[in-house]
Coordinates of C-alpha atoms in Angstrom, one line a residue:
Chain A
X1 CA -204.3 -48.6 -138.2
X2 CA -201.4 -50.8 -137.6
X3 CA -200.1 -48.6 -135.0
X4 CA -203.1 -49.4 -132.9
X5 CA -202.4 -53.2 -133.3
X6 CA -200.8 -53.8 -129.9
X7 CA -203.3 -51.8 -127.9
X8 CA -206.2 -53.8 -129.6
X9 CA -204.6 -57.1 -128.8
X10 CA -204.2 -56.3 -125.1
X11 CA -207.6 -55.0 -124.7
X12 CA -208.9 -58.1 -126.6
X13 CA -207.0 -60.4 -124.4
X14 CA -208.5 -58.7 -121.3
X15 CA -212.0 -58.6 -122.6
X16 CA -211.6 -62.4 -123.6
X17 CA -210.4 -63.3 -120.0
X18 CA -213.3 -61.3 -118.6
X19 CA -216.1 -62.6 -120.8
X20 CA -215.2 -66.3 -121.6
X21 CA -215.8 -67.6 -118.1
X22 CA -219.2 -65.5 -117.9
X23 CA -220.2 -66.9 -121.4
X24 CA -219.3 -70.4 -120.6
X25 CA -221.2 -70.1 -117.2
X26 CA -224.1 -69.0 -119.0
X27 CA -224.1 -71.8 -121.6
X28 CA -223.3 -74.4 -119.0
X29 CA -226.5 -73.3 -116.9
X30 CA -228.6 -74.0 -119.8
X31 CA -227.4 -77.6 -120.3
X32 CA -229.1 -79.2 -117.2
X33 CA -231.0 -81.4 -119.6
X34 CA -229.0 -83.4 -122.0
X35 CA -229.0 -82.5 -125.6
X36 CA -231.1 -79.5 -125.4
X37 CA -230.9 -76.0 -124.0
X38 CA -233.3 -75.4 -121.1
X39 CA -234.0 -73.3 -118.2
X40 CA -234.4 -76.3 -115.8
X41 CA -231.4 -75.3 -113.6
X42 CA -232.9 -71.9 -113.1
X43 CA -236.4 -73.4 -112.1
X44 CA -234.6 -75.6 -109.5
X45 CA -232.7 -72.7 -108.1
X46 CA -235.9 -70.7 -107.7
X47 CA -237.7 -73.7 -106.3
X48 CA -235.4 -73.8 -103.3
X49 CA -236.8 -71.3 -100.7
X50 CA -233.3 -70.8 -99.1
X51 CA -232.2 -69.1 -102.4
X52 CA -234.5 -66.2 -101.8
X53 CA -234.3 -66.1 -98.1
X54 CA -230.4 -66.1 -98.0
X55 CA -230.4 -63.4 -100.8
X56 CA -232.7 -61.2 -98.9
X57 CA -230.7 -61.8 -95.7
X58 CA -227.5 -60.7 -97.3
X59 CA -229.4 -57.7 -99.1
X60 CA -230.6 -56.5 -95.7
X61 CA -227.2 -57.0 -94.1
X62 CA -225.7 -55.0 -96.9
X63 CA -228.1 -52.0 -96.7
X64 CA -227.6 -52.1 -92.9
X65 CA -223.9 -52.1 -93.3
X66 CA -224.1 -49.1 -95.6
X67 CA -226.4 -47.2 -93.3
X68 CA -224.3 -47.9 -90.1
X69 CA -221.0 -47.0 -91.8
X70 CA -222.5 -43.7 -93.0
X71 CA -223.8 -42.9 -89.6
X72 CA -220.6 -43.8 -88.0
X73 CA -218.2 -42.1 -90.6
X74 CA -219.9 -39.0 -91.9
X75 CA -220.1 -37.1 -88.6
X76 CA -216.7 -38.3 -87.7
X77 CA -215.0 -37.2 -90.9
X78 CA -216.9 -33.9 -91.0
X79 CA -215.6 -33.0 -87.6
X80 CA -212.0 -34.1 -88.6
X81 CA -212.2 -31.9 -91.7
X82 CA -213.6 -29.0 -89.9
X83 CA -212.0 -28.9 -86.4
X84 CA -209.5 -31.8 -85.8
X85 CA -207.2 -31.9 -88.7
X86 CA -204.4 -33.0 -86.4
X87 CA -206.2 -36.2 -85.5
X88 CA -206.9 -37.1 -89.3
X89 CA -203.8 -39.4 -89.7
X90 CA -204.9 -41.5 -86.7
X91 CA -208.4 -42.1 -88.2
X92 CA -206.9 -42.6 -91.7
X93 CA -204.6 -45.1 -90.2
X94 CA -207.6 -46.9 -88.5
X95 CA -209.4 -47.0 -91.7
X96 CA -206.5 -48.9 -93.4
X97 CA -206.2 -51.4 -90.7
X98 CA -208.9 -53.8 -92.1
X99 CA -206.5 -54.3 -95.2
X100 CA -203.9 -55.7 -92.8
X101 CA -206.4 -58.2 -91.2
X102 CA -207.4 -61.0 -93.6
X103 CA -211.1 -61.9 -93.1
X104 CA -210.2 -65.4 -92.1
X105 CA -208.0 -63.8 -89.2
X106 CA -210.7 -61.3 -88.5
X107 CA -213.4 -63.9 -87.8
X108 CA -210.9 -65.9 -85.9
X109 CA -210.3 -63.0 -83.6
X110 CA -214.0 -62.3 -83.3
X111 CA -214.9 -65.8 -82.3
X112 CA -211.9 -65.8 -79.8
X113 CA -212.9 -62.5 -78.2
X114 CA -216.7 -62.3 -78.5
X115 CA -217.9 -66.0 -78.7
X116 CA -216.7 -67.1 -75.3
X117 CA -217.2 -65.9 -71.8
X118 CA -217.4 -63.1 -70.5
X119 CA -219.0 -61.7 -73.6
X120 CA -220.6 -64.7 -75.2
X121 CA -222.2 -62.6 -77.9
X122 CA -222.8 -65.3 -80.3
X123 CA -225.2 -67.1 -77.9
X124 CA -228.0 -65.0 -79.1
X125 CA -229.3 -64.5 -82.7
X126 CA -229.1 -60.7 -82.1
X127 CA -225.6 -60.8 -80.9
X128 CA -224.4 -62.8 -83.7
X129 CA -226.1 -60.7 -86.2
X130 CA -224.7 -57.6 -84.5
X131 CA -221.1 -59.1 -84.6
X132 CA -221.6 -60.0 -88.2
X133 CA -222.7 -56.4 -89.1
X134 CA -219.6 -54.9 -87.1
X135 CA -217.4 -57.3 -89.2
X136 CA -219.0 -56.2 -92.4
X137 CA -218.5 -52.6 -91.4
X138 CA -214.8 -53.4 -90.7
X139 CA -214.5 -54.9 -94.1
X140 CA -216.2 -52.0 -96.0
X141 CA -214.5 -49.5 -93.8
X142 CA -211.6 -48.4 -96.1
X143 CA -213.9 -48.0 -99.1
X144 CA -216.6 -46.1 -97.3
X145 CA -213.9 -44.0 -95.5
X146 CA -212.3 -43.1 -99.0
X147 CA -215.5 -42.2 -100.6
X148 CA -216.8 -40.0 -97.8
X149 CA -213.4 -38.4 -97.5
X150 CA -213.4 -37.7 -101.2
X151 CA -216.9 -36.3 -101.0
X152 CA -216.1 -34.0 -98.2
X153 CA -212.8 -32.9 -99.9
X154 CA -214.8 -31.9 -103.0
X155 CA -217.2 -29.6 -101.3
X156 CA -216.7 -26.3 -99.6
X157 CA -217.5 -27.8 -96.2
X158 CA -216.8 -24.9 -94.0
X159 CA -218.9 -22.5 -96.0
X160 CA -221.8 -24.8 -96.1
X161 CA -221.7 -25.4 -92.4
X162 CA -221.4 -21.8 -91.6
X163 CA -224.2 -20.9 -94.0
X164 CA -226.5 -23.5 -92.4
X165 CA -225.6 -22.4 -89.0
X166 CA -226.3 -18.7 -89.7
X167 CA -229.6 -19.8 -91.1
X168 CA -230.3 -21.5 -87.8
X169 CA -229.8 -25.0 -88.6
X170 CA -228.7 -27.6 -85.9
X171 CA -226.2 -30.4 -86.4
X172 CA -228.6 -33.0 -87.3
X173 CA -230.2 -30.8 -89.9
X174 CA -226.9 -29.9 -91.3
X175 CA -225.9 -33.6 -91.7
X176 CA -229.1 -34.9 -93.0
X177 CA -230.1 -31.9 -95.3
X178 CA -226.9 -30.2 -96.2
X179 CA -223.7 -32.4 -96.0
X180 CA -225.4 -35.8 -97.1
X181 CA -227.1 -34.5 -100.1
X182 CA -223.9 -32.7 -101.2
X183 CA -221.6 -35.9 -100.8
X184 CA -224.3 -38.3 -102.0
X185 CA -222.7 -39.1 -105.2
X186 CA -219.4 -39.9 -103.6
X187 CA -220.9 -42.0 -101.0
X188 CA -222.9 -44.0 -103.5
X189 CA -219.5 -45.1 -104.9
X190 CA -218.5 -46.5 -101.6
X191 CA -222.0 -48.0 -101.0
X192 CA -221.9 -49.9 -104.3
X193 CA -218.4 -51.5 -103.2
X194 CA -220.0 -52.2 -99.8
X195 CA -222.9 -53.8 -101.3
X196 CA -220.8 -56.1 -103.5
X197 CA -218.6 -57.0 -100.6
X198 CA -221.4 -58.0 -98.3
X199 CA -223.5 -59.9 -100.9
X200 CA -220.4 -62.0 -101.8
X201 CA -218.9 -62.3 -98.4
X202 CA -218.3 -65.9 -97.3
X203 CA -215.7 -66.0 -94.7
X204 CA -217.5 -64.1 -91.8
X205 CA -220.9 -65.5 -92.5
X206 CA -219.7 -69.0 -92.9
X207 CA -217.9 -69.1 -89.6
X208 CA -220.5 -67.0 -87.7
X209 CA -223.7 -68.4 -89.0
X210 CA -222.8 -71.7 -90.6
X211 CA -223.9 -72.9 -94.1
X212 CA -227.3 -71.5 -95.2
X213 CA -228.3 -68.3 -93.7
X214 CA -226.3 -65.8 -95.8
X215 CA -226.1 -66.0 -99.6
X216 CA -222.4 -66.8 -100.2
X217 CA -222.3 -69.8 -97.7
X218 CA -225.5 -71.1 -99.3
X219 CA -223.9 -70.7 -102.7
X220 CA -220.8 -72.6 -101.6
X221 CA -222.9 -75.5 -100.1
X222 CA -225.0 -75.8 -103.4
X223 CA -221.9 -75.8 -105.3
X224 CA -220.7 -79.0 -103.5
X225 CA -223.9 -80.9 -104.0
X226 CA -225.1 -79.9 -107.5
X227 CA -223.6 -79.3 -111.1
X228 CA -225.9 -77.0 -113.0
X229 CA -227.6 -75.0 -110.4
X230 CA -224.3 -73.3 -109.3
X231 CA -223.8 -72.0 -112.8
X232 CA -227.4 -70.8 -112.8
X233 CA -226.9 -69.0 -109.5
X234 CA -223.6 -67.5 -110.7
X235 CA -225.3 -65.9 -113.8
X236 CA -228.1 -64.7 -111.7
X237 CA -225.9 -63.2 -108.9
X238 CA -223.8 -61.5 -111.7
X239 CA -226.9 -60.1 -113.2
X240 CA -228.2 -58.8 -109.9
X241 CA -224.8 -57.3 -108.9
X242 CA -224.5 -55.8 -112.4
X243 CA -228.1 -54.5 -112.2
X244 CA -227.5 -53.0 -108.9
X245 CA -224.3 -51.3 -110.1
X246 CA -226.2 -49.9 -113.1
X247 CA -229.0 -48.5 -110.9
X248 CA -226.5 -46.9 -108.5
X249 CA -224.5 -45.5 -111.6
X250 CA -227.7 -44.2 -113.0
X251 CA -228.7 -42.6 -109.7
X252 CA -225.2 -41.2 -109.3
X253 CA -225.1 -39.7 -112.9
X254 CA -228.5 -38.2 -112.2
X255 CA -227.6 -36.6 -109.1
X256 CA -224.3 -35.3 -110.5
X257 CA -226.3 -33.7 -113.4
X258 CA -228.8 -32.0 -111.0
X259 CA -225.9 -30.7 -108.8
X260 CA -223.9 -29.6 -111.7
X261 CA -227.1 -27.8 -113.2
X262 CA -227.4 -24.8 -111.0
X263 CA -223.7 -24.1 -110.9
Chain B
X1 CA -205.4 -8.5 -74.8
X2 CA -207.0 -8.0 -71.4
X3 CA -206.7 -10.9 -68.9
X4 CA -210.4 -11.4 -68.4
X5 CA -211.0 -11.7 -72.2
X6 CA -208.1 -14.2 -72.4
X7 CA -209.8 -16.2 -69.6
X8 CA -213.2 -16.4 -71.2
X9 CA -211.6 -17.2 -74.5
X10 CA -209.6 -20.1 -73.0
X11 CA -212.8 -21.4 -71.1
X12 CA -214.9 -21.4 -74.3
X13 CA -212.3 -23.1 -76.4
X14 CA -211.6 -25.7 -73.9
X15 CA -215.2 -26.8 -73.7
X16 CA -215.7 -26.8 -77.3
X17 CA -212.6 -28.9 -77.7
X18 CA -213.9 -31.5 -75.4
X19 CA -217.1 -31.7 -77.0
X20 CA -215.7 -31.8 -80.6
X21 CA -213.2 -34.5 -79.5
X22 CA -216.0 -36.7 -78.2
X23 CA -217.7 -36.8 -81.6
X24 CA -214.6 -38.9 -82.8
X25 CA -215.1 -41.2 -79.8
X26 CA -217.8 -43.6 -81.4
X27 CA -215.4 -44.2 -84.4
X28 CA -212.5 -44.9 -82.2
X29 CA -214.3 -47.1 -79.9
X30 CA -215.7 -49.0 -82.9
X31 CA -212.2 -49.3 -84.2
X32 CA -210.6 -50.5 -80.9
X33 CA -213.5 -53.0 -80.2
X34 CA -213.9 -54.7 -83.7
X35 CA -210.4 -54.2 -85.1
X36 CA -207.7 -53.7 -82.6
X37 CA -209.0 -55.9 -79.9
X38 CA -209.7 -59.0 -82.1
X39 CA -206.3 -58.7 -83.7
X40 CA -204.5 -57.8 -80.6
X41 CA -206.1 -60.8 -78.7
X42 CA -204.7 -63.2 -81.4
X43 CA -201.3 -61.4 -81.2
X44 CA -201.1 -61.8 -77.5
X45 CA -202.5 -65.4 -77.4
X46 CA -199.8 -66.4 -80.1
X47 CA -197.3 -65.8 -77.2
X48 CA -199.0 -68.1 -74.7
X49 CA -199.4 -71.6 -74.4
X50 CA -202.5 -73.8 -73.4
X51 CA -201.9 -73.3 -69.7
X52 CA -201.7 -69.5 -70.2
X53 CA -198.0 -69.1 -69.7
X54 CA -195.8 -66.9 -71.9
X55 CA -194.0 -68.7 -74.4
X56 CA -192.3 -68.6 -77.9
X57 CA -193.0 -72.3 -78.5
X58 CA -196.0 -71.5 -80.9
X59 CA -193.7 -70.0 -83.4
X60 CA -191.2 -72.7 -82.9
X61 CA -194.1 -75.2 -83.7
X62 CA -194.6 -73.5 -87.0
X63 CA -191.4 -75.3 -88.1
X64 CA -193.6 -78.1 -89.2
X65 CA -193.6 -79.4 -92.8
X66 CA -197.4 -78.9 -93.2
X67 CA -197.2 -75.2 -91.8
X68 CA -194.3 -74.5 -94.1
X69 CA -195.9 -75.9 -97.1
X70 CA -199.0 -73.9 -96.3
X71 CA -197.1 -70.6 -96.0
X72 CA -194.9 -71.5 -99.1
X73 CA -198.1 -72.2 -101.1
X74 CA -199.8 -69.0 -100.1
X75 CA -196.6 -66.9 -100.9
X76 CA -196.2 -68.7 -104.1
X77 CA -199.8 -68.2 -105.3
X78 CA -199.8 -64.6 -104.2
X79 CA -196.5 -63.8 -105.9
X80 CA -197.2 -65.6 -109.1
X81 CA -200.7 -64.0 -109.5
X82 CA -199.4 -60.6 -108.5
X83 CA -196.8 -60.8 -111.4
X84 CA -199.0 -62.3 -114.1
X85 CA -201.9 -60.0 -113.0
X86 CA -199.6 -57.0 -112.9
X87 CA -198.3 -57.6 -116.5
X88 CA -201.7 -58.3 -118.0
X89 CA -203.3 -55.3 -116.1
X90 CA -200.4 -53.0 -117.2
X91 CA -200.7 -53.9 -120.8
X92 CA -204.5 -53.3 -120.8
X93 CA -204.2 -50.1 -118.8
X94 CA -201.5 -49.1 -121.4
X95 CA -203.8 -50.0 -124.3
X96 CA -206.7 -47.9 -122.8
X97 CA -204.6 -44.7 -122.0
X98 CA -201.4 -44.2 -124.0
X99 CA -202.5 -46.7 -126.6
X100 CA -205.1 -44.2 -128.2
X101 CA -208.1 -46.5 -128.2
X102 CA -211.7 -44.9 -128.7
X103 CA -213.0 -43.3 -125.7
X104 CA -215.9 -45.8 -125.3
X105 CA -213.5 -48.8 -125.1
X106 CA -211.7 -47.1 -122.1
X107 CA -214.9 -46.5 -120.4
X108 CA -216.2 -50.1 -121.0
X109 CA -212.9 -51.6 -119.8
X110 CA -212.9 -49.5 -116.6
X111 CA -216.5 -50.6 -115.9
X112 CA -215.6 -54.2 -116.5
X113 CA -212.6 -53.9 -114.2
X114 CA -214.8 -52.5 -111.4
X115 CA -217.1 -55.4 -111.8
X116 CA -214.5 -58.1 -112.3
X117 CA -212.3 -57.0 -109.4
X118 CA -215.3 -57.3 -107.2
X119 CA -216.4 -60.8 -108.8
X120 CA -214.4 -62.8 -106.7
X121 CA -215.2 -65.6 -104.2
X122 CA -217.9 -68.4 -104.5
X123 CA -219.4 -67.4 -107.9
X124 CA -216.2 -66.7 -109.5
X125 CA -215.0 -70.2 -108.5
X126 CA -218.3 -71.7 -110.1
X127 CA -217.8 -69.7 -113.2
X128 CA -214.4 -71.4 -113.7
X129 CA -215.8 -74.8 -112.9
X130 CA -218.3 -74.2 -115.6
X131 CA -215.7 -73.1 -118.0
X132 CA -212.6 -75.2 -117.3
X133 CA -213.8 -77.8 -114.7
X134 CA -213.8 -81.5 -115.9
X135 CA -217.2 -81.1 -117.8
X136 CA -216.6 -77.3 -118.4
X137 CA -217.6 -75.8 -121.7
X138 CA -214.1 -74.7 -122.7
X139 CA -212.7 -78.1 -121.5
X140 CA -215.3 -79.9 -123.8
X141 CA -214.5 -77.6 -126.7
X142 CA -210.8 -78.2 -126.5
X143 CA -211.4 -81.9 -126.2
X144 CA -213.3 -81.8 -129.5
X145 CA -210.3 -80.0 -130.9
X146 CA -208.1 -82.9 -129.7
X147 CA -206.6 -81.2 -126.7
X148 CA -207.5 -83.0 -123.6
X149 CA -206.6 -80.6 -120.8
X150 CA -207.0 -83.0 -117.9
X151 CA -205.0 -85.8 -119.7
X152 CA -202.1 -83.3 -120.1
X153 CA -201.8 -82.6 -116.4
X154 CA -204.0 -79.6 -116.0
X155 CA -206.3 -79.5 -113.1
X156 CA -208.5 -76.6 -112.1
X157 CA -208.5 -77.8 -108.5
X158 CA -204.8 -77.4 -108.2
X159 CA -202.2 -74.8 -108.0
X160 CA -202.4 -74.0 -111.9
X161 CA -206.2 -73.7 -111.6
X162 CA -206.1 -71.5 -108.7
X163 CA -203.6 -69.1 -110.3
X164 CA -205.9 -68.9 -113.4
X165 CA -208.9 -68.0 -111.2
X166 CA -207.1 -65.5 -109.1
X167 CA -205.7 -63.7 -112.2
X168 CA -209.3 -63.1 -113.1
X169 CA -209.8 -60.6 -110.1
X170 CA -206.0 -59.6 -110.0
X171 CA -205.6 -58.1 -113.4
X172 CA -208.7 -55.7 -113.4
X173 CA -207.5 -54.4 -110.1
X174 CA -204.0 -53.6 -111.8
X175 CA -206.0 -51.8 -114.5
X176 CA -207.8 -49.7 -112.0
X177 CA -204.6 -48.8 -110.2
X178 CA -202.4 -48.2 -113.4
X179 CA -204.9 -46.2 -115.3
X180 CA -204.5 -42.9 -113.4
X181 CA -200.7 -43.5 -113.3
X182 CA -200.4 -43.8 -117.0
X183 CA -202.8 -40.8 -117.5
X184 CA -200.3 -38.8 -115.5
X185 CA -197.6 -39.4 -118.2
X186 CA -197.5 -36.0 -119.8
X187 CA -197.3 -35.3 -123.5
X188 CA -194.7 -32.7 -123.0
X189 CA -192.4 -35.4 -121.6
X190 CA -192.7 -37.4 -124.8
X191 CA -192.3 -34.3 -126.8
X192 CA -189.2 -33.3 -124.9
X193 CA -187.5 -36.7 -125.3
X194 CA -188.4 -36.7 -129.0
X195 CA -186.7 -33.2 -129.4
X196 CA -183.6 -34.6 -127.7
X197 CA -183.6 -37.3 -130.2
X198 CA -185.0 -40.3 -128.2
X199 CA -186.9 -42.9 -130.1
X200 CA -190.0 -44.6 -128.7
X201 CA -188.1 -47.4 -126.9
X202 CA -185.6 -44.9 -125.4
X203 CA -188.5 -42.8 -124.2
X204 CA -190.0 -45.8 -122.3
X205 CA -186.7 -47.1 -121.1
X206 CA -185.4 -43.8 -119.7
X207 CA -188.4 -41.6 -119.1
X208 CA -191.8 -43.4 -118.9
X209 CA -190.8 -46.6 -117.1
X210 CA -188.7 -44.9 -114.4
X211 CA -191.6 -42.5 -113.6
X212 CA -194.1 -45.4 -113.6
X213 CA -191.9 -47.9 -111.6
X214 CA -193.2 -46.8 -108.1
X215 CA -196.8 -47.1 -109.3
X216 CA -196.2 -50.5 -110.9
X217 CA -194.5 -51.9 -107.8
X218 CA -197.3 -50.4 -105.6
X219 CA -199.8 -52.1 -107.8
X220 CA -197.9 -55.5 -107.6
X221 CA -197.6 -55.3 -103.8
X222 CA -201.4 -54.5 -103.7
X223 CA -202.1 -57.5 -105.9
X224 CA -200.0 -59.6 -103.6
X225 CA -201.8 -58.6 -100.5
X226 CA -205.1 -59.1 -102.3
X227 CA -204.3 -62.7 -103.0
X228 CA -202.5 -63.5 -99.8
X229 CA -205.6 -62.7 -97.6
X230 CA -208.0 -64.4 -100.0
X231 CA -210.0 -67.4 -98.7
X232 CA -213.5 -67.7 -100.3
X233 CA -212.4 -68.5 -103.9
X234 CA -210.0 -71.3 -102.9
X235 CA -212.6 -72.5 -100.3
X236 CA -215.4 -72.8 -102.9
X237 CA -213.0 -74.4 -105.6
X238 CA -211.2 -76.8 -103.5
X239 CA -213.6 -77.2 -100.4
X240 CA -210.9 -75.8 -98.1
X241 CA -208.6 -78.8 -98.5
X242 CA -205.9 -77.1 -100.4
X243 CA -203.0 -76.4 -98.2
X244 CA -202.8 -72.6 -97.8
X245 CA -202.4 -70.6 -94.6
X246 CA -206.1 -69.3 -94.7
X247 CA -207.3 -72.8 -95.1
X248 CA -205.3 -74.1 -92.1
X249 CA -206.6 -71.3 -89.9
X250 CA -210.1 -72.1 -91.3
X251 CA -209.8 -75.6 -90.6
X252 CA -208.6 -75.0 -87.0
X253 CA -211.8 -72.9 -86.5
X254 CA -213.9 -75.6 -87.7
X255 CA -212.2 -77.7 -85.2
X256 CA -210.0 -80.4 -87.0
X257 CA -206.5 -81.1 -88.2
X258 CA -204.3 -79.0 -86.0
X259 CA -205.8 -79.6 -82.5
X260 CA -203.5 -76.9 -81.5
X261 CA -205.4 -73.5 -81.0
X262 CA -202.2 -71.8 -79.9
X263 CA -200.5 -72.6 -83.2
X264 CA -203.3 -71.3 -85.1
X265 CA -202.9 -68.0 -83.2
X266 CA -199.2 -67.9 -84.3
X267 CA -200.3 -68.7 -88.0
X268 CA -202.7 -65.8 -87.7
X269 CA -200.2 -63.5 -86.3
X270 CA -197.8 -64.3 -89.1
X271 CA -200.5 -63.5 -91.6
X272 CA -201.1 -60.0 -89.9
X273 CA -197.3 -59.4 -89.9
X274 CA -196.9 -60.2 -93.6
X275 CA -200.1 -58.1 -94.4
X276 CA -198.7 -55.1 -92.4
X277 CA -195.4 -55.2 -94.2
X278 CA -197.3 -55.5 -97.6
X279 CA -199.7 -52.6 -96.8
X280 CA -196.9 -50.4 -95.4
X281 CA -194.8 -51.1 -98.5
X282 CA -197.8 -50.2 -100.7
X283 CA -198.4 -47.0 -98.9
X284 CA -194.8 -45.8 -99.3
X285 CA -194.6 -46.9 -102.9
X286 CA -198.0 -45.2 -103.6
X287 CA -196.8 -42.0 -101.9
X288 CA -193.7 -42.1 -104.2
X289 CA -195.9 -42.6 -107.2
X290 CA -198.1 -39.9 -106.6
X291 CA -195.2 -37.4 -106.6
X292 CA -195.4 -37.4 -110.4
X293 CA -199.2 -37.3 -110.5
X294 CA -199.6 -34.0 -108.7
X295 CA -200.4 -31.1 -111.0

């Protein structure tokens, strides 16, 4: 047993670092009323309509980002794997570029290029949202790229495509009904990361939309004005993120099981 | 091969090639429009003055106490949290791989690490305010035990506080990066060194660490980049007043402090240069590290 002393110590240290702030935030969120534990802070959070609206906004943006990334990346990567292997390093490099541009710098560049004439995209709501979506796609690009790439590597793409073609399927059918279902688990992985990124993303939303439209800027604003509500929101957002992680993991496992079944 | 056949073959391939290549066009267009163009625009503008003339003056202007302080602080925080995060992450990764803890612990730690490395930004800042802020739970607890953190020079809204908060998302990332590398250490290597008479310390000193070194360095470099580009956590914690490069650029965007847009372009360019070196180094080290991982 003594041989395992150090590993246990390091793991305990890590777990303590991980859970202590979460535990403290939870306790703190219950102390809105002096002397007793109560859920008053949570009531106040839900009473503010901007909480729900900003969360819904960010959720929709996250789902849209995931969808657009898949539409952009799955065909591109499939073609690269099948026909254009020589172009792969270029696209691979492009997918790494977002790591090189910090989000503050990215939004700075966006405002400089797109927010002034001749483009002036940010003059309309739709233009601003479109630009924000593009920014989110850039931020999640490396993760989506990696997970789709891993998915495509893991399947026998050429055989699947040739088999579908010989059965008379067109490319749309091949993508939607053959390739996508086969890489779904791998793509879920990147989708989860993307979801977490977009929900928690402050910088782009803060400088493109101002304070209270998206979730994270709304949180930051609440944090400046209140004491207990931020803690309550932190607990809630952690629960929500964790819940979504669990759902996605559950979905992922299930599909893995069904895929592995027939083999 | 008959000339006619070769002709048709050539024709078919050419058309197919054009069609196939076009399918990559949307991605490249997206990349150019939303990654290359914005970054390139900042890069070009950093070499021009307000009148649109080419100049290096913006970079000369960076020789200003406030700018230097901002860069120094960003570098200091990134390097410190990369080192602390790497050590802690390495120890935890060691514990769940080579350390021989139960399988369940390993799975749990990897899940936590996945969540925690994503639990950054505004909620993380709030969590630490509730924990170690002036009225935080742990602060109050320690005060009851007779340790008054804030009277002893600790301040969550300062350098020390930021380091503590950053390490929260740094060390789980290191766990995630180092676990596959430590898994790659093969039993045979340990057995071979034992047969040759090496003890545990010698095995780590002469076999395991040299093999792991590229992966460890790659992890540290990644953590450095992770912290260097970070903005939201410090913004939520200090309201964007803390002097760091990201904050100075953000303040320029909100339209105060510098009143010198060209200088902000130079600052942004400086960040891109540092991040490019960082990610380049990481990629090289990672490639070196993977040499031992391949079957």
